[in-house]
PDB file of C-alpha atoms in Angstrom:
ATOM      1  CA  MET A   1       0.000   0.000   0.000  1.00  0.00           C
ATOM      2  CA  LEU A   2       2.844   2.362   0.817  1.00  0.00           C
ATOM      3  CA  GLY A   3       4.272   1.832  -2.676  1.00  0.00           C
ATOM      4  CA  PHE A   4       0.985   2.955  -4.247  1.00  0.00           C
ATOM      5  CA  LEU A   5       0.867   6.050  -2.060  1.00  0.00           C
ATOM      6  CA  ILE A   6       4.455   6.961  -2.930  1.00  0.00           C
ATOM      7  CA  ALA A   7       3.721   6.475  -6.651  1.00  0.00           C
ATOM      8  CA  ILE A   8       0.661   8.740  -6.409  1.00  0.00           C
ATOM      9  CA  ILE A   9       2.681  11.412  -4.606  1.00  0.00           C
ATOM     10  CA  SER A  10       5.410  11.071  -7.264  1.00  0.00           C
ATOM     11  CA  GLY A  11       2.915  11.599 -10.078  1.00  0.00           C
ATOM     12  CA  ALA A  12       1.393  14.618  -8.371  1.00  0.00           C
ATOM     13  CA  LEU A  13       4.804  16.152  -7.696  1.00  0.00           C
ATOM     14  CA  MET A  14       5.903  15.542 -11.297  1.00  0.00           C
ATOM     15  CA  SER A  15       2.826  17.360 -12.618  1.00  0.00           C
ATOM     16  CA  ILE A  16       3.378  20.330 -10.319  1.00  0.00           C
ATOM     17  CA  GLN A  17       7.099  20.405 -11.111  1.00  0.00           C
ATOM     18  CA  GLY A  18       6.385  20.409 -14.857  1.00  0.00           C
ATOM     19  CA  VAL A  19       4.142  23.449 -14.547  1.00  0.00           C
ATOM     20  CA  TRP A  20       6.593  25.278 -12.274  1.00  0.00           C
ATOM     21  CA  ASN A  21       9.542  24.495 -14.557  1.00  0.00           C
ATOM     22  CA  ALA A  22       7.606  25.739 -17.585  1.00  0.00           C
ATOM     23  CA  GLY A  23       6.902  28.952 -15.646  1.00  0.00           C
ATOM     24  CA  VAL A  24      10.602  29.426 -14.910  1.00  0.00           C
ATOM     25  CA  THR A  25      11.412  28.751 -18.572  1.00  0.00           C
ATOM     26  CA  LYS A  26       9.055  31.517 -19.717  1.00  0.00           C
ATOM     27  CA  GLN A  27      11.058  33.977 -17.628  1.00  0.00           C
ATOM     28  CA  THR A  28      14.555  32.600 -18.316  1.00  0.00           C
ATOM     29  CA  SER A  29      15.437  29.922 -20.878  1.00  0.00           C
ATOM     30  CA  ILE A  30      14.891  26.197 -21.055  1.00  0.00           C
ATOM     31  CA  TRP A  31      18.485  25.232 -20.272  1.00  0.00           C
ATOM     32  CA  THR A  32      18.722  27.804 -17.488  1.00  0.00           C
ATOM     33  CA  ALA A  33      15.548  26.374 -15.958  1.00  0.00           C
ATOM     34  CA  ALA A  34      16.632  22.763 -16.474  1.00  0.00           C
ATOM     35  CA  GLY A  35      20.074  23.495 -15.039  1.00  0.00           C
ATOM     36  CA  PHE A  36      18.574  25.176 -11.993  1.00  0.00           C
ATOM     37  CA  VAL A  37      16.274  22.180 -11.463  1.00  0.00           C
ATOM     38  CA  GLN A  38      19.233  19.792 -11.557  1.00  0.00           C
ATOM     39  CA  LEU A  39      21.382  22.028  -9.341  1.00  0.00           C
ATOM     40  CA  SER A  40      18.656  22.473  -6.737  1.00  0.00           C
ATOM     41  CA  ALA A  41      17.999  18.705  -6.816  1.00  0.00           C
ATOM     42  CA  LEU A  42      21.716  18.108  -6.206  1.00  0.00           C
ATOM     43  CA  PHE A  43      21.586  20.426  -3.188  1.00  0.00           C
ATOM     44  CA  VAL A  44      18.554  18.591  -1.746  1.00  0.00           C
ATOM     45  CA  CYS A  45      20.222  15.206  -2.351  1.00  0.00           C
ATOM     46  CA  ILE A  46      23.416  16.297  -0.617  1.00  0.00           C
ATOM     47  CA  MET A  47      21.447  17.596   2.361  1.00  0.00           C
ATOM     48  CA  ALA A  48      19.376  14.383   2.533  1.00  0.00           C
ATOM     49  CA  TRP A  49      22.582  12.324   2.343  1.00  0.00           C
ATOM     50  CA  PHE A  50      24.009  14.191   5.356  1.00  0.00           C
ATOM     51  CA  VAL A  51      20.770  13.901   7.323  1.00  0.00           C
ATOM     52  CA  SER A  52      20.298  10.200   6.546  1.00  0.00           C
ATOM     53  CA  GLY A  53      23.651   9.259   8.044  1.00  0.00           C
ATOM     54  CA  LYS A  54      25.695   8.876   4.860  1.00  0.00           C
ATOM     55  CA  GLU A  55      25.004   5.141   4.662  1.00  0.00           C
ATOM     56  CA  LYS A  56      27.242   4.798   1.585  1.00  0.00           C
ATOM     57  CA  GLY A  57      29.919   7.157   0.402  1.00  0.00           C
ATOM     58  CA  VAL A  58      30.404   8.729  -2.999  1.00  0.00           C
ATOM     59  CA  ARG A  59      33.140   6.159  -3.681  1.00  0.00           C
ATOM     60  CA  SER A  60      30.449   3.470  -3.886  1.00  0.00           C
ATOM     61  CA  LEU A  61      29.569   4.937  -7.305  1.00  0.00           C
ATOM     62  CA  PHE A  62      32.804   3.479  -8.691  1.00  0.00           C
ATOM     63  CA  ALA A  63      31.503  -0.013  -7.909  1.00  0.00           C
ATOM     64  CA  VAL A  64      28.218   0.424  -9.797  1.00  0.00           C
ATOM     65  CA  SER A  65      27.793  -2.161 -12.523  1.00  0.00           C
ATOM     66  CA  PRO A  66      26.925  -1.969 -15.343  1.00  0.00           C
ATOM     67  CA  LYS A  67      28.464   1.470 -15.751  1.00  0.00           C
ATOM     68  CA  TYR A  68      25.674   2.740 -18.035  1.00  0.00           C
ATOM     69  CA  PHE A  69      23.443   2.905 -14.944  1.00  0.00           C
ATOM     70  CA  LEU A  70      25.430   6.015 -14.040  1.00  0.00           C
ATOM     71  CA  LEU A  71      23.958   7.794 -17.083  1.00  0.00           C
ATOM     72  CA  GLY A  72      20.666   8.279 -15.210  1.00  0.00           C
ATOM     73  CA  GLY A  73      21.600  11.855 -14.341  1.00  0.00           C
ATOM     74  CA  ILE A  74      22.136  12.647 -18.000  1.00  0.00           C
ATOM     75  CA  LEU A  75      18.730  11.159 -18.756  1.00  0.00           C
ATOM     76  CA  GLY A  76      17.369  13.303 -15.910  1.00  0.00           C
ATOM     77  CA  ALA A  77      18.537  16.463 -17.660  1.00  0.00           C
ATOM     78  CA  PHE A  78      16.760  15.434 -20.854  1.00  0.00           C
ATOM     79  CA  ILE A  79      13.684  14.358 -18.899  1.00  0.00           C
ATOM     80  CA  THR A  80      13.538  17.825 -17.348  1.00  0.00           C
ATOM     81  CA  PHE A  81      13.952  19.410 -20.789  1.00  0.00           C
ATOM     82  CA  THR A  82      11.265  17.260 -22.440  1.00  0.00           C
ATOM     83  CA  VAL A  83       8.777  17.705 -19.586  1.00  0.00           C
ATOM     84  CA  ILE A  84       9.210  21.491 -19.708  1.00  0.00           C
ATOM     85  CA  LYS A  85       8.765  21.558 -23.495  1.00  0.00           C
ATOM     86  CA  SER A  86       5.744  19.246 -23.463  1.00  0.00           C
ATOM     87  CA  VAL A  87       3.967  21.209 -20.704  1.00  0.00           C
ATOM     88  CA  GLU A  88       4.760  24.420 -22.576  1.00  0.00           C
ATOM     89  CA  MET A  89       3.436  23.043 -25.896  1.00  0.00           C
ATOM     90  CA  LEU A  90       0.556  20.792 -24.784  1.00  0.00           C
ATOM     91  CA  GLY A  91      -0.431  22.017 -21.337  1.00  0.00           C
ATOM     92  CA  PRO A  92      -0.158  20.080 -18.072  1.00  0.00           C
ATOM     93  CA  ALA A  93      -2.959  17.539 -18.581  1.00  0.00           C
ATOM     94  CA  LYS A  94      -2.124  16.400 -22.118  1.00  0.00           C
ATOM     95  CA  SER A  95       1.561  16.427 -21.334  1.00  0.00           C
ATOM     96  CA  ALA A  96       1.106  14.251 -18.255  1.00  0.00           C
ATOM     97  CA  MET A  97      -1.137  11.862 -20.170  1.00  0.00           C
ATOM     98  CA  PHE A  98       1.374  11.297 -22.954  1.00  0.00           C
ATOM     99  CA  ILE A  99       4.281  11.052 -20.507  1.00  0.00           C
ATOM    100  CA  VAL A 100       2.536   8.502 -18.283  1.00  0.00           C
ATOM    101  CA  THR A 101       1.344   6.469 -21.269  1.00  0.00           C
ATOM    102  CA  ALA A 102       4.868   6.370 -22.699  1.00  0.00           C
ATOM    103  CA  GLN A 103       6.227   5.390 -19.259  1.00  0.00           C
ATOM    104  CA  LEU A 104       3.709   2.562 -18.984  1.00  0.00           C
ATOM    105  CA  ILE A 105       4.454   1.135 -22.428  1.00  0.00           C
ATOM    106  CA  VAL A 106       8.245   1.425 -22.138  1.00  0.00           C
ATOM    107  CA  ALA A 107       8.214  -0.001 -18.591  1.00  0.00           C
ATOM    108  CA  TYR A 108       6.171  -3.000 -19.768  1.00  0.00           C
ATOM    109  CA  VAL A 109       8.561  -3.609 -22.687  1.00  0.00           C
ATOM    110  CA  ILE A 110      11.503  -3.425 -20.249  1.00  0.00           C
ATOM    111  CA  GLU A 111       9.836  -6.020 -17.996  1.00  0.00           C
ATOM    112  CA  LEU A 112       8.689  -8.173 -20.911  1.00  0.00           C
ATOM    113  CA  PHE A 113      12.194  -8.516 -22.351  1.00  0.00           C
ATOM    114  CA  GLY A 114      14.037  -8.326 -19.017  1.00  0.00           C
ATOM    115  CA  LEU A 115      16.069  -5.320 -20.151  1.00  0.00           C
ATOM    116  CA  PHE A 116      18.662  -3.574 -17.955  1.00  0.00           C
ATOM    117  CA  GLY A 117      18.745  -6.449 -15.469  1.00  0.00           C
ATOM    118  CA  VAL A 118      15.049  -6.224 -14.591  1.00  0.00           C
ATOM    119  CA  GLU A 119      13.356  -9.532 -13.873  1.00  0.00           C
ATOM    120  CA  LYS A 120      11.664 -10.773 -17.037  1.00  0.00           C
ATOM    121  CA  VAL A 121       7.885 -11.199 -16.839  1.00  0.00           C
ATOM    122  CA  PRO A 122       5.761 -13.414 -19.075  1.00  0.00           C
ATOM    123  CA  PHE A 123       3.597 -11.837 -21.770  1.00  0.00           C
ATOM    124  CA  SER A 124       0.102 -10.988 -20.560  1.00  0.00           C
ATOM    125  CA  TRP A 125      -2.845 -10.239 -22.831  1.00  0.00           C
ATOM    126  CA  GLN A 126      -4.481  -8.501 -19.868  1.00  0.00           C
ATOM    127  CA  LYS A 127      -1.556  -6.051 -19.560  1.00  0.00           C
ATOM    128  CA  LEU A 128      -1.490  -5.494 -23.327  1.00  0.00           C
ATOM    129  CA  CYS A 129      -5.239  -4.733 -23.286  1.00  0.00           C
ATOM    130  CA  ALA A 130      -4.758  -2.382 -20.318  1.00  0.00           C
ATOM    131  CA  ALA A 131      -2.063  -0.517 -22.266  1.00  0.00           C
ATOM    132  CA  ALA A 132      -4.382  -0.346 -25.294  1.00  0.00           C
ATOM    133  CA  VAL A 133      -7.184   1.039 -23.111  1.00  0.00           C
ATOM    134  CA  THR A 134      -4.734   3.641 -21.802  1.00  0.00           C
ATOM    135  CA  VAL A 135      -3.784   4.649 -25.349  1.00  0.00           C
ATOM    136  CA  GLY A 136      -7.496   4.759 -26.235  1.00  0.00           C
ATOM    137  CA  GLY A 137      -8.105   7.034 -23.247  1.00  0.00           C
ATOM    138  CA  VAL A 138      -5.350   9.364 -24.424  1.00  0.00           C
ATOM    139  CA  ILE A 139      -6.877   9.526 -27.902  1.00  0.00           C
ATOM    140  CA  TRP A 140     -10.327  10.144 -26.431  1.00  0.00           C
ATOM    141  CA  PHE A 141      -9.030  12.825 -24.048  1.00  0.00           C
ATOM    142  CA  LYS A 142      -7.079  14.546 -26.832  1.00  0.00           C
ATOM    143  CA  SER A 143     -10.044  14.542 -29.211  1.00  0.00           C
ATOM    144  CA  SER A 144     -12.457  15.873 -26.587  1.00  0.00           C
ATOM    145  CA  GLY A 145     -10.931  19.359 -26.408  1.00  0.00           C
ATOM    146  CA  ALA A 146      -9.910  22.150 -28.695  1.00  0.00           C
ATOM    147  CA  ASP A 147      -6.257  22.166 -29.757  1.00  0.00           C
TER     148      ASP A 147
END
């Protein structure tokens, strides 16, 4: 149950952050806004690391395997950029819908093929139909309003 609650909070925070970041971008530039987001996140992470008791040091990063896992921060910069641009171009609701739908489909493909060391799951028609219903909902939502 706690996992569901955390996921709901994450989704809500991501939607709010997208709107706020788009607002900063309107007054600065996209890379200034994205850079500030990453810098402020770094500051919060450093503070949380100190408060949490520094359970593992920075040196533990050198032991991470496979090494491409360390590219997550680079992906984070592009995630910030693409969220800002999509909120700016589509608005918060459509942007969130497309982002979440893409996350769902890509996450299922990752699980289905066991990519990146994730435990492989068997194909499920029920999950495929759920993804199709999600895509159908996006199409319905998009077609129900003026562009």
